[in-house]
Amino acid sequence: MDKKNLFPTLIFLIIIPLLLFACGGGAEPGTGNHSERQRVQPPPFNADSAYHFVAKQVAFGPRVPNTEAHRQAGRWLAETLGRFSDTTYIQETRVRAYDGTVLNIKNIIGVFQPDNRRRILLCAHWDSRPYADYDPDPANHYTPIDGANDGASGVGVLLEIARLIHQQAPDVGIDIIFFDAEDYGRHRFSNLPDQDTWALGSQYWARNPHRPDYFARFGILLDMVGASEARFKREGYSMLYAPNIVRKVWETANRLGYGHMFLNRDGGFVTDDHYYVNKIRNIPTINIIHQDDTTEHGFFPQWHTVDDNMEVIDPFTLRAVGETVLSVIYSE
Ligand code: AHN
Ligand code: ZN
């Protein structure tokens, strides 16, 4: 074989593998466009660990402000989050509830990588409702609830995320806030006005952040993220204030195989902690919240009843939400 005939062959031998390599690198199976690709593979979310964190909170009894169970649960949450985070803040204050009751409350804040200027806020409420005012039995209308799903589920998922980012740090700084007194809103059968009666802990934090110049690129609130058959629709205020974050999170869930739970449908507007984080602190924050239009109140069937207990909790739902949030923070 003479040199002239060998040249085109050599070109092909060199160029073809190069082309294949270049294409292969850009088309890994299961990944989407560049903006949503993983920077680092997130650690595996342990649904049993998250479930245990939910059960542990519920075991203290209803976490209603000014009760012993609330004090004990608050102490345990501060200790547990404090074991995982670099810095912990306990923000203690008194707020006035809609009925005039003065509540001793505690926002519990865990900071990871305090010197990182790129930050993501993750939050949930840790208190439980003082009344089961949607219970089918009127005898329970003033009974405090376990709030296994309404409250403890979001905190459980975030404690598991805290445990994991402590082991393997993502590229961004994370702030985890457990807000108090979200669920002391006006009783269904009260004649008092309802304006701003919910989310008292986040209203306080939004006006008095743990660091005066606090800012995050975006925030994610988890509320009622543990019931079996949970369905998450695009919540109204989330779409109003942070539509691109909703899109990012829903696309991530879909890519992970949870498209049947994160529906591409609009839900209602829910006055929840994220509303005040958006409105007062101007941090674009979404709410991942179980909405169900077959119930009269629009939430999961046991909402604000004495049946919102551990029986409602399904580790599969905790995992779907936990994996999705983890994937979002490790791709940031
Ligand atoms: C209202 O019903 C106005 N807000 C519901 C927010 C909430 C209660 N989240 C959990 N419990
Ligand atoms: Zn509630």
Coordinates of C-alpha atoms and ligand atoms in Angstrom, one line a residue:
M1 CA 0.0 0.0 0.0
D2 CA 1.5 3.4 -1.0
K3 CA 1.3 6.5 1.2
K4 CA -1.1 8.4 -1.1
N5 CA -3.8 5.8 -0.6
L6 CA -3.3 5.5 3.1
F7 CA -4.0 9.2 3.9
P8 CA -7.8 9.2 3.5
T9 CA -8.0 6.0 5.5
L10 CA -6.1 7.6 8.3
I11 CA -8.3 10.7 8.3
F12 CA -11.4 8.4 8.7
L13 CA -9.8 6.4 11.4
I14 CA -9.1 9.6 13.4
I15 CA -12.1 11.7 12.6
I16 CA -14.9 9.2 13.0
P17 CA -14.1 8.2 16.6
L18 CA -13.7 11.9 17.4
L19 CA -17.2 12.7 16.0
L20 CA -18.7 9.7 17.9
F21 CA -17.1 10.8 21.1
A22 CA -18.4 14.4 20.7
C23 CA -21.9 13.3 20.1
G24 CA -21.9 10.7 22.8
G25 CA -20.9 13.2 25.4
G26 CA -23.8 15.5 24.7
A27 CA -26.5 12.8 24.6
E28 CA -26.4 10.8 27.8
P29 CA -29.6 8.9 28.2
G30 CA -32.1 10.5 30.6
T31 CA -30.5 13.9 30.7
G32 CA -32.3 17.0 29.3
N33 CA -30.8 20.2 28.1
H34 CA -27.6 21.7 29.5
S35 CA -29.3 23.9 32.1
E36 CA -30.9 21.0 33.9
R37 CA -28.0 18.5 33.8
Q38 CA -26.4 17.3 37.0
R39 CA -23.2 19.0 38.1
V40 CA -22.6 16.3 40.7
Q41 CA -24.5 13.1 41.1
P42 CA -26.8 13.6 44.2
P43 CA -26.4 11.1 47.0
P44 CA -29.3 8.6 47.3
F45 CA -32.3 9.8 49.3
N46 CA -33.1 7.3 52.1
A47 CA -37.0 7.2 52.3
D48 CA -36.9 5.1 55.5
S49 CA -34.7 7.7 57.2
A50 CA -37.1 10.5 56.1
Y51 CA -40.0 8.4 57.4
H52 CA -38.2 8.0 60.7
F53 CA -37.7 11.8 61.0
V54 CA -41.5 12.2 60.4
A55 CA -42.4 9.6 63.0
K56 CA -40.0 11.1 65.6
Q57 CA -41.7 14.5 65.4
V58 CA -45.2 13.0 65.6
A59 CA -44.2 11.0 68.7
F60 CA -43.8 14.2 70.7
G61 CA -47.6 14.8 70.4
P62 CA -49.3 17.7 68.6
R63 CA -46.7 20.5 68.1
V64 CA -49.0 23.4 69.1
P65 CA -47.2 26.6 70.3
N66 CA -47.2 27.1 74.1
T67 CA -47.4 23.3 74.8
E68 CA -44.8 21.0 76.3
A69 CA -44.8 18.8 73.2
H70 CA -44.0 21.9 71.1
R71 CA -41.1 22.8 73.4
Q72 CA -39.7 19.2 73.3
A73 CA -40.1 18.8 69.5
G74 CA -38.5 22.2 69.0
R75 CA -35.5 21.2 71.2
W76 CA -35.1 18.0 69.2
L77 CA -35.3 19.7 65.8
A78 CA -32.7 22.3 66.8
E79 CA -30.4 19.5 68.1
T80 CA -30.9 17.3 65.0
L81 CA -30.6 20.1 62.4
G82 CA -27.7 21.5 64.4
R83 CA -25.8 18.1 64.0
F84 CA -25.9 18.4 60.2
S85 CA -25.5 22.2 59.5
D86 CA -22.5 24.4 59.8
T87 CA -24.3 27.1 61.7
T88 CA -27.7 27.0 63.5
Y89 CA -29.9 29.9 64.4
I90 CA -32.9 29.7 66.8
Q91 CA -35.1 32.7 66.3
E92 CA -37.3 33.0 69.4
T93 CA -40.1 35.5 69.6
R94 CA -43.7 36.2 70.6
V95 CA -46.4 36.7 68.1
R96 CA -50.1 37.5 68.5
A97 CA -52.6 34.9 67.0
Y98 CA -55.9 35.9 65.3
D99 CA -57.8 35.3 68.6
G100 CA -55.4 37.4 70.7
T101 CA -53.4 34.5 72.1
V102 CA -49.7 35.3 72.5
L103 CA -47.6 32.5 71.1
N104 CA -44.1 31.7 72.0
I105 CA -42.5 30.6 68.8
K106 CA -39.2 29.4 67.4
N107 CA -38.0 29.5 63.8
I108 CA -35.2 26.9 63.5
I109 CA -32.5 27.7 60.9
G110 CA -29.6 25.5 59.6
V111 CA -27.0 27.1 57.4
F112 CA -24.7 25.1 55.1
Q113 CA -21.6 26.8 53.7
P114 CA -22.3 30.2 55.3
D115 CA -19.6 31.9 53.1
N116 CA -21.0 30.7 49.7
R117 CA -22.8 33.7 48.1
R118 CA -24.9 31.4 45.8
R119 CA -27.7 30.2 48.1
I120 CA -30.9 28.1 47.9
L121 CA -33.6 28.3 50.6
L122 CA -35.5 25.2 51.6
C123 CA -38.3 25.4 54.1
A124 CA -41.3 23.7 55.8
H125 CA -43.4 24.4 58.9
W126 CA -42.8 22.4 62.1
D127 CA -45.8 23.3 64.2
S128 CA -49.1 21.4 64.0
R129 CA -52.7 22.8 64.0
P130 CA -54.4 23.4 67.3
Y131 CA -57.8 22.3 65.9
A132 CA -59.2 19.6 63.7
D133 CA -61.7 22.1 62.3
Y134 CA -62.4 20.0 59.2
D135 CA -62.9 16.7 61.1
P136 CA -66.1 14.9 60.1
D137 CA -66.9 14.5 63.8
P138 CA -67.8 18.0 65.4
A139 CA -66.5 16.6 68.7
N140 CA -63.0 16.9 67.3
H141 CA -63.3 20.5 66.0
Y142 CA -61.1 21.9 68.9
T143 CA -58.8 18.9 69.1
P144 CA -55.1 19.4 68.2
I145 CA -53.7 17.3 65.4
D146 CA -50.6 15.2 64.8
G147 CA -49.9 16.9 61.5
A148 CA -48.0 14.0 60.2
N149 CA -48.5 15.2 56.7
D150 CA -49.4 18.8 57.4
G151 CA -46.1 19.9 58.8
A152 CA -44.0 16.9 59.8
S153 CA -43.6 15.5 56.3
G154 CA -41.9 18.5 54.8
V155 CA -39.6 18.8 57.9
G156 CA -38.8 15.0 57.6
V157 CA -37.7 15.3 54.0
L158 CA -35.6 18.4 54.8
L159 CA -33.9 16.6 57.7
E160 CA -32.9 13.8 55.4
I161 CA -31.6 16.3 52.8
A162 CA -29.6 18.0 55.7
R163 CA -28.1 14.6 56.6
L164 CA -27.1 14.0 53.0
I165 CA -25.6 17.5 52.2
H166 CA -23.6 17.2 55.4
Q167 CA -22.0 14.1 54.0
Q168 CA -21.5 15.4 50.4
A169 CA -21.7 19.1 49.8
P170 CA -23.3 20.5 46.7
D171 CA -21.9 23.5 44.8
V172 CA -24.3 26.0 46.5
G173 CA -24.9 27.1 50.0
I174 CA -28.2 25.8 51.5
D175 CA -30.4 27.3 54.2
I176 CA -33.0 25.1 55.8
I177 CA -35.7 26.9 57.8
F178 CA -38.3 25.2 59.9
F179 CA -41.0 27.9 60.3
D180 CA -43.2 28.0 63.4
A181 CA -46.8 28.9 63.8
E182 CA -47.8 28.4 60.2
D183 CA -51.0 26.5 61.2
Y184 CA -52.5 28.8 63.9
G185 CA -54.7 30.4 61.3
R186 CA -58.3 31.4 62.0
H187 CA -60.6 28.6 63.1
R188 CA -63.1 27.7 60.4
F189 CA -66.1 28.6 62.7
S190 CA -64.6 31.8 64.1
N191 CA -66.1 35.2 63.1
L192 CA -62.8 37.0 63.5
P193 CA -61.0 38.4 60.4
D194 CA -58.7 35.9 58.5
Q195 CA -56.2 38.5 57.1
D196 CA -52.6 37.3 57.6
T197 CA -53.5 34.9 60.4
W198 CA -51.5 32.0 58.9
A199 CA -47.8 31.6 58.6
L200 CA -46.9 33.8 61.6
G201 CA -43.3 32.4 61.9
S202 CA -42.4 33.1 58.2
Q203 CA -44.0 36.6 58.4
Y204 CA -41.7 37.3 61.4
W205 CA -38.6 35.8 59.6
A206 CA -39.3 37.7 56.4
R207 CA -39.2 41.0 58.3
N208 CA -36.4 39.8 60.6
P209 CA -34.1 37.4 58.6
H210 CA -31.4 35.6 60.6
R211 CA -28.9 37.7 58.6
P212 CA -30.0 41.3 57.8
D213 CA -28.8 41.1 54.2
Y214 CA -30.0 37.5 53.6
F215 CA -30.8 36.6 50.0
A216 CA -31.2 33.4 48.1
R217 CA -31.4 32.7 44.3
F218 CA -34.7 30.9 45.0
G219 CA -36.6 29.0 47.7
I220 CA -38.6 25.8 47.8
L221 CA -41.3 25.2 50.5
L222 CA -42.5 21.7 51.2
D223 CA -46.0 21.4 52.6
M224 CA -48.0 18.1 52.8
V225 CA -45.4 16.0 50.9
G226 CA -46.0 12.6 52.5
A227 CA -49.4 11.2 51.8
S228 CA -49.9 8.2 49.5
E229 CA -51.2 9.1 46.1
A230 CA -50.0 12.7 46.5
R231 CA -50.5 15.0 43.6
F232 CA -48.6 18.3 43.2
K233 CA -50.1 21.0 40.9
R234 CA -48.6 24.3 40.0
E235 CA -49.6 26.4 42.9
G236 CA -50.9 29.9 42.2
Y237 CA -48.4 32.2 44.1
S238 CA -45.5 30.0 42.9
M239 CA -46.5 30.6 39.3
L240 CA -47.0 34.3 40.0
Y241 CA -43.7 34.9 41.7
A242 CA -41.4 32.1 40.5
P243 CA -42.7 30.4 37.3
N244 CA -39.2 29.4 36.1
I245 CA -38.5 27.7 39.4
V246 CA -41.8 25.7 39.1
R247 CA -40.8 24.7 35.6
K248 CA -37.3 23.7 36.7
V249 CA -38.6 21.5 39.6
W250 CA -41.5 20.0 37.6
E251 CA -39.1 19.1 34.7
T252 CA -36.7 17.5 37.2
A253 CA -39.5 15.4 38.8
N254 CA -40.6 14.3 35.3
R255 CA -37.1 13.3 34.3
L256 CA -36.8 11.2 37.5
G257 CA -40.1 9.4 36.7
Y258 CA -42.4 11.3 39.0
G259 CA -44.4 12.9 36.2
H260 CA -47.6 11.2 37.5
M261 CA -47.3 13.1 40.8
F262 CA -46.0 16.5 39.6
L263 CA -48.9 17.4 37.3
N264 CA -48.6 20.0 34.6
R265 CA -51.8 21.6 35.7
D266 CA -52.6 24.8 37.6
G267 CA -53.7 24.4 41.2
G268 CA -55.2 27.0 43.6
F269 CA -53.5 29.9 45.4
V270 CA -52.5 28.9 48.9
T271 CA -51.6 31.5 51.6
D272 CA -48.6 29.6 53.0
D273 CA -45.1 30.4 54.2
H274 CA -43.8 31.0 50.6
Y275 CA -46.3 33.8 50.1
Y276 CA -44.5 36.0 52.7
V277 CA -41.0 35.0 51.6
N278 CA -42.0 36.2 48.2
K279 CA -44.0 39.3 49.2
I280 CA -41.9 40.6 52.0
R281 CA -38.3 39.2 51.3
N282 CA -38.6 39.2 47.5
I283 CA -37.0 35.7 47.2
P284 CA -38.7 33.8 44.4
T285 CA -40.1 30.8 46.3
I286 CA -42.3 28.0 45.2
N287 CA -44.6 25.7 47.2
I288 CA -44.7 21.9 46.6
I289 CA -48.1 21.2 48.1
H290 CA -50.6 18.3 47.8
Q291 CA -53.7 19.7 46.1
D292 CA -56.9 17.6 45.5
D293 CA -60.0 19.1 43.9
T294 CA -62.2 16.2 44.9
T295 CA -62.2 17.4 48.6
E296 CA -64.2 20.5 49.7
H297 CA -61.1 22.3 51.0
G298 CA -58.8 21.3 48.1
F299 CA -56.2 19.5 50.1
F300 CA -55.5 15.8 51.0
P301 CA -58.6 14.1 52.5
Q302 CA -57.4 14.0 56.1
W303 CA -56.4 17.7 56.1
H304 CA -57.1 19.4 59.5
T305 CA -58.7 16.3 60.9
V306 CA -57.5 14.0 63.7
D307 CA -56.7 11.4 61.0
D308 CA -53.7 13.4 59.7
N309 CA -51.4 10.8 61.5
M310 CA -48.6 8.4 60.6
E311 CA -51.1 6.2 58.7
V312 CA -51.3 8.8 56.0
I313 CA -47.5 8.8 55.4
D314 CA -46.1 6.8 52.4
P315 CA -42.3 6.7 52.1
F316 CA -42.6 6.6 48.3
T317 CA -44.1 10.1 48.3
L318 CA -41.3 11.3 50.6
R319 CA -38.8 9.9 48.2
A320 CA -40.3 11.4 45.1
V321 CA -40.2 14.9 46.7
G322 CA -36.8 14.3 48.3
E323 CA -35.1 13.0 45.2
T324 CA -36.5 15.9 43.1
V325 CA -35.3 18.6 45.5
L326 CA -31.9 16.9 45.8
S327 CA -31.5 16.7 42.1
V328 CA -32.4 20.4 41.8
I329 CA -29.8 21.5 44.4
Y330 CA -27.0 19.3 43.0
S331 CA -27.5 20.6 39.5
E332 CA -27.3 24.2 40.6
Ligands
AHN1 C1 -55.3 28.5 54.0 O1 -56.1 27.6 54.1 C2 -55.6 29.9 53.8 N1 -54.0 28.3 54.0 C3 -53.5 26.9 54.2 C4 -52.1 26.9 54.5 C5 -51.8 25.7 55.2 C6 -52.5 25.2 56.3 N2 -50.8 24.9 55.0 C7 -50.9 23.9 55.8 N3 -51.9 24.1 56.7
ZN2 ZN -52.5 23.1 58.1

